[in-house]
Structures are given as C-alpha cells and as structure tokens.
Coordinates of C-alpha atoms in Angstrom, one line a residue:
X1 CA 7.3 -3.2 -18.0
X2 CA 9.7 -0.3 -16.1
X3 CA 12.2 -2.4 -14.8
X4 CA 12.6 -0.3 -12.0
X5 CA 9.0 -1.3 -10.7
X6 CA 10.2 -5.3 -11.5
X7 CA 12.8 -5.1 -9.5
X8 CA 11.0 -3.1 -6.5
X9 CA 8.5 -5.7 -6.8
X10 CA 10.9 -8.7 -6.1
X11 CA 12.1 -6.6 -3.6
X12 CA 8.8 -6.5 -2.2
X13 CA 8.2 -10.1 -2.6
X14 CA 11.5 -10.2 -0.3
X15 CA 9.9 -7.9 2.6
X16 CA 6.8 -9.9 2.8
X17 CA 8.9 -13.1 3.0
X18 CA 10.7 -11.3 5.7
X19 CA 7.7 -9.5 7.9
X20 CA 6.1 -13.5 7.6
X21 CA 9.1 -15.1 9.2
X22 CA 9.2 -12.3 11.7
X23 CA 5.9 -12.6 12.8
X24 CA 6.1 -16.8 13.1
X25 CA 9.0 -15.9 15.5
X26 CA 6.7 -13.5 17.7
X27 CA 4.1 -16.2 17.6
X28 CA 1.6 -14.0 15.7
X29 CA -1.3 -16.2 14.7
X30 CA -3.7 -13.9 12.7
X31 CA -3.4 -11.7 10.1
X32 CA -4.9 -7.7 11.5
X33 CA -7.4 -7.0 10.1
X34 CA -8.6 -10.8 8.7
X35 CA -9.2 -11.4 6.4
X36 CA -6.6 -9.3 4.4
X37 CA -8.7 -6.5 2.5
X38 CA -6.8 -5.7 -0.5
X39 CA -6.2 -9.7 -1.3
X40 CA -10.2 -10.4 -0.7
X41 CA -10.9 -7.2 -3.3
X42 CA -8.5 -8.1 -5.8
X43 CA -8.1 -11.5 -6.1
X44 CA -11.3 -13.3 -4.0
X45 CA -8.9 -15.0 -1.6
X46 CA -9.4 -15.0 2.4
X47 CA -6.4 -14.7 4.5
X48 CA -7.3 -14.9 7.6
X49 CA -3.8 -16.2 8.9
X50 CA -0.1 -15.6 9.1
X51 CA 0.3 -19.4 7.9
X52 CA -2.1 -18.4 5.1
X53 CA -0.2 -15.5 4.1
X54 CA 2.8 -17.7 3.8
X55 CA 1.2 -19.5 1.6
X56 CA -0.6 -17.3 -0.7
X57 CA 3.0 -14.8 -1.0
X58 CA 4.8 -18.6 -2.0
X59 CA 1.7 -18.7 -4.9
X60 CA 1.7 -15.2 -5.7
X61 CA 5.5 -15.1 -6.3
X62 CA 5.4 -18.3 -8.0
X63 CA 2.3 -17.1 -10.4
X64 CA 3.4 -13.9 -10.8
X65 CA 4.2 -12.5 -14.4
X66 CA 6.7 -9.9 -14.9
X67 CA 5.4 -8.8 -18.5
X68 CA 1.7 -7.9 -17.7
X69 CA 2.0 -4.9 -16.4
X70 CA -1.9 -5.6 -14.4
X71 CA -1.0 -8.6 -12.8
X72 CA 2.7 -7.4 -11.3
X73 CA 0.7 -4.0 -10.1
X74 CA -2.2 -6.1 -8.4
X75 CA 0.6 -8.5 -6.9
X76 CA 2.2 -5.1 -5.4
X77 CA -0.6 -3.9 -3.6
X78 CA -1.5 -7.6 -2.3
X79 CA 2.2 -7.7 -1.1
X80 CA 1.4 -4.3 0.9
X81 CA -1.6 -5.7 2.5
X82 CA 0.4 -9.1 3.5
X83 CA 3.2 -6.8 4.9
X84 CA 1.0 -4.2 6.7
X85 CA -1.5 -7.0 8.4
X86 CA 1.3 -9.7 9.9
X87 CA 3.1 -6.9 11.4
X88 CA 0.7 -5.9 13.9
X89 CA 2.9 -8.1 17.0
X90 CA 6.1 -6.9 16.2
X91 CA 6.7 -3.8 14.3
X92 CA 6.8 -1.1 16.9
X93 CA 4.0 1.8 16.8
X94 CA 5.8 4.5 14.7
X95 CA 6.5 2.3 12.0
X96 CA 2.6 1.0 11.6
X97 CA 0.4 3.2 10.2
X98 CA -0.5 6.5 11.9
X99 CA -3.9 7.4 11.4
X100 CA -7.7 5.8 11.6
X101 CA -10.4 5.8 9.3
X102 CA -12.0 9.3 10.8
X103 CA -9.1 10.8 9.8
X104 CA -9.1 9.4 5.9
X105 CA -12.9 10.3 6.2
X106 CA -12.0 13.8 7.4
X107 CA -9.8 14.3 4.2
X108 CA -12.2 12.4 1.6
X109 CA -14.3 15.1 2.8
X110 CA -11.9 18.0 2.9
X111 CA -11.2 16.9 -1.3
X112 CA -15.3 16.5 -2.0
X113 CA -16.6 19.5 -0.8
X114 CA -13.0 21.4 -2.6
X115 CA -13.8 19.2 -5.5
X116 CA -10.0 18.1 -5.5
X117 CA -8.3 15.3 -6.0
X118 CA -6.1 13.6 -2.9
X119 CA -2.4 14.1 -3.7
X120 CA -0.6 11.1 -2.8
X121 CA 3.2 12.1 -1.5
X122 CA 5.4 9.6 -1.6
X123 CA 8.5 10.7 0.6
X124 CA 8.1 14.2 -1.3
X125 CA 9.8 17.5 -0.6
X126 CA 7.2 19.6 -1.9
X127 CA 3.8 19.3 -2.7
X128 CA 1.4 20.6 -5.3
X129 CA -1.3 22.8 -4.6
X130 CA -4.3 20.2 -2.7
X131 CA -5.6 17.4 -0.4
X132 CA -2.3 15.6 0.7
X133 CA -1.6 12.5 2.4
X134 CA 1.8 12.0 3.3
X135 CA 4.0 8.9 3.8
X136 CA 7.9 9.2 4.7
X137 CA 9.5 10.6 7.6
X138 CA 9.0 14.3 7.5
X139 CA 5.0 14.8 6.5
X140 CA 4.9 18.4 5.1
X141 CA 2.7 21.3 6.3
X142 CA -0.9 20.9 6.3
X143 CA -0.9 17.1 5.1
X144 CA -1.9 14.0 6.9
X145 CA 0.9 12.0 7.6
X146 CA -0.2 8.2 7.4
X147 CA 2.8 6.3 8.1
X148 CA 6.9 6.7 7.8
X149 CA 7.2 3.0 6.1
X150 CA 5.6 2.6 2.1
X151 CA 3.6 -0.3 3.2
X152 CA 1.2 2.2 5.2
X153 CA -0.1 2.8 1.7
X154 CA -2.1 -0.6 2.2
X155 CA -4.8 1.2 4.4
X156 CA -5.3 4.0 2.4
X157 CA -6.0 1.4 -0.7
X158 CA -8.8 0.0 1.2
X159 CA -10.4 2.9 2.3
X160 CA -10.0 4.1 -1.6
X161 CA -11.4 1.1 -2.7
X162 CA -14.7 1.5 -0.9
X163 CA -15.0 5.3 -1.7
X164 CA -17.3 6.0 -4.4
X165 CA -15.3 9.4 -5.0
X166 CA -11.9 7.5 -5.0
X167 CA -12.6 4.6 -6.9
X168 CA -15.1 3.2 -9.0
X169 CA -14.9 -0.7 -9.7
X170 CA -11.5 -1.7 -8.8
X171 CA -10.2 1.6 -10.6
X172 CA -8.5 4.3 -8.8
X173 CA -10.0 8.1 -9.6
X174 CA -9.7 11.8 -7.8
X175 CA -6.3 10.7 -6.8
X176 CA -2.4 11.6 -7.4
X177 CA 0.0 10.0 -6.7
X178 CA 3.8 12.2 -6.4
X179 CA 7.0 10.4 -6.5
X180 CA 9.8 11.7 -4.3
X181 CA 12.6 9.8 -3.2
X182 CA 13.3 7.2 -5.5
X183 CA 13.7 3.7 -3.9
X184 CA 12.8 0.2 -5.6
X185 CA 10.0 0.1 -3.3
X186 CA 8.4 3.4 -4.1
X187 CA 8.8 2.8 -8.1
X188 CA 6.8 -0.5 -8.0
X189 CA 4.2 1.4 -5.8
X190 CA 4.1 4.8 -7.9
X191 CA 4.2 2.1 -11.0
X192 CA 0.9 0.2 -9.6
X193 CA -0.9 3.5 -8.7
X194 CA -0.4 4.6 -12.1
X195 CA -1.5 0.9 -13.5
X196 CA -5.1 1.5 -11.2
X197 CA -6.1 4.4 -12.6
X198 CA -4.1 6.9 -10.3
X199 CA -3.0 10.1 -12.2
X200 CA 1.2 10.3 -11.7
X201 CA 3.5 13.2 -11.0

C-alpha cells in the first residue's frame, strides 16, 4: 500500500468525522441525496441519515484494513459520498459541487461520439489532449469545472457508476484520472481511482 494514499485516507476519515459533527450542529437531519449512492453501490448499506452516517464512518474506520489495497480504495470513495451528502446545510454554494447531471450527460456524450476517454484533473495545471472534468480552483480552458473541494469527486462516481461507457460492474473504464497538486487527500483519491480500474497520469 502507498503510504501516501494511507495517510490521506485517515485524513479523510478525519474530514468526514468533521463535516458529521458540523452538520449535527446545523441540525441537518438527512443525508442529500438518501440514501448515500456510492455506500448503497459499494457496500449494500442505506444511509439515509446524518445519525446513520455517524455510525457507518465509526464502522468503516473501525473495519477498515490498511493492507488491502480494495478495501482502503472502496472506504475512500464511501468517505467522499458521507462528506459530499451531510454537507448540503452548511457548506456554502461554491464549495458543493458545481454542476448537474445534464452537464456530466453533455460530456459522456462529448467523449462517446469523440470515442475518448474523460480526463479526470485533479487540481492540474495542464491538461492532456481530451474530455476534461476539472476539480480545484482554477478549472482550465474548455473543461467542466465540477467543484473547487476533492469531495465533489463523489457525484461524478455515481454518475460513472451507472454509465455503461464509464463503468462496467463496479469497474471504472474510458476514464483518466491526472494528478496535480499533491495533497494527502488527492493521493488516497488518485490511489482509489487507479484501484477501480481508472487509467492514472
């Protein structure tokens, strides 16, 4: 296992504990959407609560085994889910995610009919040549920007999942993913990605 990716991934653990106790305090009640996609696809469990989140990031970190490299990427992408659906009182607009599911339509499209696969860039400077989606602060030209804050990546990975040119089973395909800045976060994301099929640069 990278041990950069380990220790992004108890760093995520940490920002899901955090987003919970932040939404108790706004008195945020249900998870948005509910239940949580990503949990439901990957590991069969509803959570259709902020209570139930609570409970199921206490299990996950508990359960979680830093030497299968499967298990910590599936844990990363349920931790995005957790953070992306309590969020939803208190996290203002810019920092939630920035586009709709037209718009991820628009670009499945755009890589189909170019027979292309979707370039991931993750807080990148530069981009390959292709279908980009964009997360960071400063989306580059001609990409969709879908959100300035990693855990964005959490609606993207649903609409993947339920694209038949995007994924196939719970396998990633057609898809890039483009490491730019280097935070702890980002590795145990680019890490997962890779561990799902995705094809990494």
């Amino acid at each position: 296992m990278d041990r950069f990716a380990i220790r992004g991934t108890k760093k995520l653990f940490s920002l899901a504990r955090t987003k919970i106790r932040l939404a108790e305090e706004s008195d945020t009640v249900y998870t948005r959407p509910k239940p949580l996609p990503l949990v439901k696809l990957l590991s069969g469990v509803e959570i259709n609560t902020v209570k139930e989140a609570k409970d199921y990031r206490e299990k996950l970190h508990s359960l979680v085994d830093f030497s299968d490299s499967t298990i910590v990427a599936r844990a990363v992408f349920e931790l995005l889910d957790i953070v992306e659906g309590v969020k939803h009182k208190f996290e203002p607009p810019e920092l939630c995610v920035l586009v709709g599911e037209d718009e991820l339509k628009a670009i499945e499209k755009e890589a189909v009919n170019e027979s292309l696969p979707i370039n991931l860039l993750l807080m990148t400077e530069k981009a390959p040549e292709g279908v980009d989606i964009f997360i960071g602060e400063e989306p580059l030209e001609n990409s969709l920007h879908l959100g300035r804050v990693p855990s964005t990546l959490a609606i993207f990975l649903n609409f993947a999942f339920n694209s038949s040119y995007l994924s196939e089973g719970s396998k990633l395909k057609n898809i890039r993913a483009i490491l730019g800045r280097k935070t702890l976060i980002l590795d145990a994301i680019h890490f997962s990605l890779g561990e799902f099929g995705a094809e990494l640069g």
